[in-house]
Amino acid sequence: MSERNSERTLPPKRTGLPVLGSAVSFGRDPYAFYDDVASHGDVVRFSMGTHDMVGVLDPDAIEEVLVEKFDSFRKPERAGGVDVLSDGLLLADGERWQTQRTRLQPLFYRERIENYAETMATYAAAMAEERAATPEAVDLTEATSTYTLRVLGKTLLGVDTDEHRRAVRAGAEAIRERSSQNPVSVDLPDWLPTPGNRRYRRGVEQLETVVDDLVAETEPDGDGEDILSTLVTASERSDEGPTESELRSQLITFLFAGHETSATALTWALYELGRKPAVADRLYAEVDDIVDGATATLADLPDLTYTKQVLRETLRRYPPAAAIFREADEDVVVGEYRVPADTFVVLPQFYVHTDDRWWTDPDRFDPSRWDGIEEPPGDRPEYSYFPFGGGPRHCIGMRFARMELTLALATIAGHCRVTHDRDDVTVDVGSTVHPGEPIRATFSGRE
Ligand code: HEM
């Protein structure tokens, strides 16, 4: 530690109940909890279970953690007790992460991703038509996750995921539930036969079976067109390729991260369209004007300005990733304060995105706040809006997700009006920001 660092003081501390620390009040109301944290400052210590944590609420300090002082932080070791992801890109660290990122990055170049536009839009049209043909209301999360999983399988993985859908959804749900538990229960050993541990194991075993089947079906002469063949080929052909356990963990990472977050975003966007007729009407007007024949194309993307605003606002108000976690690798200065080595650092997107210092009337879903703003977040500090993270570990699927969501929303709007009977869904903040209650929606044809 440099002398300058050692002279800094520790961040102010929010006191919570002994032993359980802040977990109880966070579990009760995460927004109120962070209001209380914020009343102590922008970089604040608190304890959560047995962990000492520092919450960072100031955009410049968030940028320090993610970008400028990237090398002083690592991903938290236990990372919510989701061991099945630990060898994949989301949680790997150091050189292992760098090797994986370098191997996979070319699959996410713009030219590659643009090839997927037609699949993304065609599958959205099929989903809309199929749903519109059945008058019954459907569960919105179920509909959107079926869609994003199909797209992921066909494009980035190069496989048909339809027959594995149930198993992947069960696994994704188990991972989400597990990583949303408060740190107190995550500290219990994994082998304890608690109901949570049993559910997690059951879900994960289903995912492992899917992945083993997919790997067994993939020939190692792949031309690197998709993630599965790139990894299987690297694993078979080179000593430096992924080990069997890395391969499994990587595929589970992509099956989970590649569909769950986008589905959640699409669910929230459709929920808001269903309760805000003025937003829906402006979207339909744009789509009718730009999209020829109801199914959007790559060429339409630059002109789908309002569609993108709706999605930008969705990712502000309901950032699917909820919060980003790091662990200090060494003593490091964040903002004005010294953060000791091994401290957990949390960057809560869901809270920063609704901080009224940067966002007027922040709880209101209002895509028109992005009118005329080309580069989010406009004239606010850059890290007042970071739905895809930032710095070297920003979301590798960002371009893919933005394109998929824009094409899907425009295409669904081209085909259907989506309505539902809920106006009051709770925002459930766990490892994702997802609807607290099921939303049952009706898709009806627009003709
Ligand atoms: C709306 C959709 C999405 C959101 C909001 C989102 C959000 C994020 C965020 C915030 C991170 C950074 C986590 C951190 O710094 O700790 C991240 C990383 C990651 N995301 Fe996404 N994501 C989305 C879609 C996707 C998709 C479609 C894929 C894959 C196809 C994907 C794969 C990943 C992976 C593998 C990482 C880890 C990258 C690394 O550490 O190098 N995500 N995502």
mmCIF file with all atom_site columns, N, CA and C in Angstrom, residues 22 129 204 243 245 258 282 287 352 383 388 437:
data_model
loop_
_atom_site.group_PDB
_atom_site.id
_atom_site.type_symbol
_atom_site.label_atom_id
_atom_site.label_alt_id
_atom_site.label_comp_id
_atom_site.label_asym_id
_atom_site.label_entity_id
_atom_site.label_seq_id
_atom_site.pdbx_PDB_ins_code
_atom_site.Cartn_x
_atom_site.Cartn_y
_atom_site.Cartn_z
_atom_site.occupancy
_atom_site.B_iso_or_equiv
_atom_site.pdbx_formal_charge
_atom_site.auth_seq_id
_atom_site.auth_comp_id
_atom_site.auth_asym_id
_atom_site.auth_atom_id
_atom_site.pdbx_PDB_model_num
ATOM 1  N N  . SER A 1 22  ? -26.515 -5.833  7.670   1.00 0.00 ? 22  SER A N  1
ATOM 2  C CA . SER A 1 22  ? -27.542 -5.092  6.950   1.00 0.00 ? 22  SER A CA 1
ATOM 3  C C  . SER A 1 22  ? -28.473 -5.989  6.145   1.00 0.00 ? 22  SER A C  1
ATOM 4  N N  . GLU A 1 129 ? -46.816 -13.899 -33.640 1.00 0.00 ? 129 GLU A N  1
ATOM 5  C CA . GLU A 1 129 ? -47.940 -14.509 -34.378 1.00 0.00 ? 129 GLU A CA 1
ATOM 6  C C  . GLU A 1 129 ? -48.540 -15.679 -33.606 1.00 0.00 ? 129 GLU A C  1
ATOM 7  N N  . VAL A 1 204 ? -29.214 -27.172 -11.267 1.00 0.00 ? 204 VAL A N  1
ATOM 8  C CA . VAL A 1 204 ? -27.904 -27.165 -11.903 1.00 0.00 ? 204 VAL A CA 1
ATOM 9  C C  . VAL A 1 204 ? -27.613 -28.505 -12.582 1.00 0.00 ? 204 VAL A C  1
ATOM 10 N N  . THR A 1 243 ? -10.330 -26.717 -20.113 1.00 0.00 ? 243 THR A N  1
ATOM 11 C CA . THR A 1 243 ? -10.462 -28.063 -19.563 1.00 0.00 ? 243 THR A CA 1
ATOM 12 C C  . THR A 1 243 ? -11.941 -28.442 -19.631 1.00 0.00 ? 243 THR A C  1
ATOM 13 N N  . SER A 1 245 ? -13.955 -29.055 -17.269 1.00 0.00 ? 245 SER A N  1
ATOM 14 C CA . SER A 1 245 ? -14.792 -28.318 -16.311 1.00 0.00 ? 245 SER A CA 1
ATOM 15 C C  . SER A 1 245 ? -14.980 -26.859 -16.743 1.00 0.00 ? 245 SER A C  1
ATOM 16 N N  . GLY A 1 258 ? -26.730 -15.301 -21.260 1.00 0.00 ? 258 GLY A N  1
ATOM 17 C CA . GLY A 1 258 ? -27.097 -14.920 -22.622 1.00 0.00 ? 258 GLY A CA 1
ATOM 18 C C  . GLY A 1 258 ? -28.594 -14.866 -22.875 1.00 0.00 ? 258 GLY A C  1
ATOM 19 N N  . ARG A 1 282 ? -46.824 5.948   -29.274 1.00 0.00 ? 282 ARG A N  1
ATOM 20 C CA . ARG A 1 282 ? -45.677 6.574   -29.954 1.00 0.00 ? 282 ARG A CA 1
ATOM 21 C C  . ARG A 1 282 ? -44.780 5.489   -30.585 1.00 0.00 ? 282 ARG A C  1
ATOM 22 N N  . VAL A 1 287 ? -42.928 2.455   -35.470 1.00 0.00 ? 287 VAL A N  1
ATOM 23 C CA . VAL A 1 287 ? -42.744 1.168   -36.148 1.00 0.00 ? 287 VAL A CA 1
ATOM 24 C C  . VAL A 1 287 ? -43.534 1.153   -37.462 1.00 0.00 ? 287 VAL A C  1
ATOM 25 N N  . VAL A 1 352 ? -28.398 3.632   -8.316  1.00 0.00 ? 352 VAL A N  1
ATOM 26 C CA . VAL A 1 352 ? -27.772 4.786   -8.992  1.00 0.00 ? 352 VAL A CA 1
ATOM 27 C C  . VAL A 1 352 ? -28.651 5.260   -10.159 1.00 0.00 ? 352 VAL A C  1
ATOM 28 N N  . TYR A 1 383 ? -21.084 7.396   -15.461 1.00 0.00 ? 383 TYR A N  1
ATOM 29 C CA . TYR A 1 383 ? -21.506 6.187   -14.738 1.00 0.00 ? 383 TYR A CA 1
ATOM 30 C C  . TYR A 1 383 ? -22.750 6.399   -13.869 1.00 0.00 ? 383 TYR A C  1
ATOM 31 N N  . PHE A 1 388 ? -24.759 -2.171  -18.605 1.00 0.00 ? 388 PHE A N  1
ATOM 32 C CA . PHE A 1 388 ? -23.896 -3.262  -19.069 1.00 0.00 ? 388 PHE A CA 1
ATOM 33 C C  . PHE A 1 388 ? -22.538 -3.236  -18.374 1.00 0.00 ? 388 PHE A C  1
ATOM 34 N N  . GLU A 1 437 ? -44.181 -10.317 -9.244  1.00 0.00 ? 437 GLU A N  1
ATOM 35 C CA . GLU A 1 437 ? -45.360 -11.166 -9.448  1.00 0.00 ? 437 GLU A CA 1
ATOM 36 C C  . GLU A 1 437 ? -45.445 -11.503 -10.936 1.00 0.00 ? 437 GLU A C  1
#
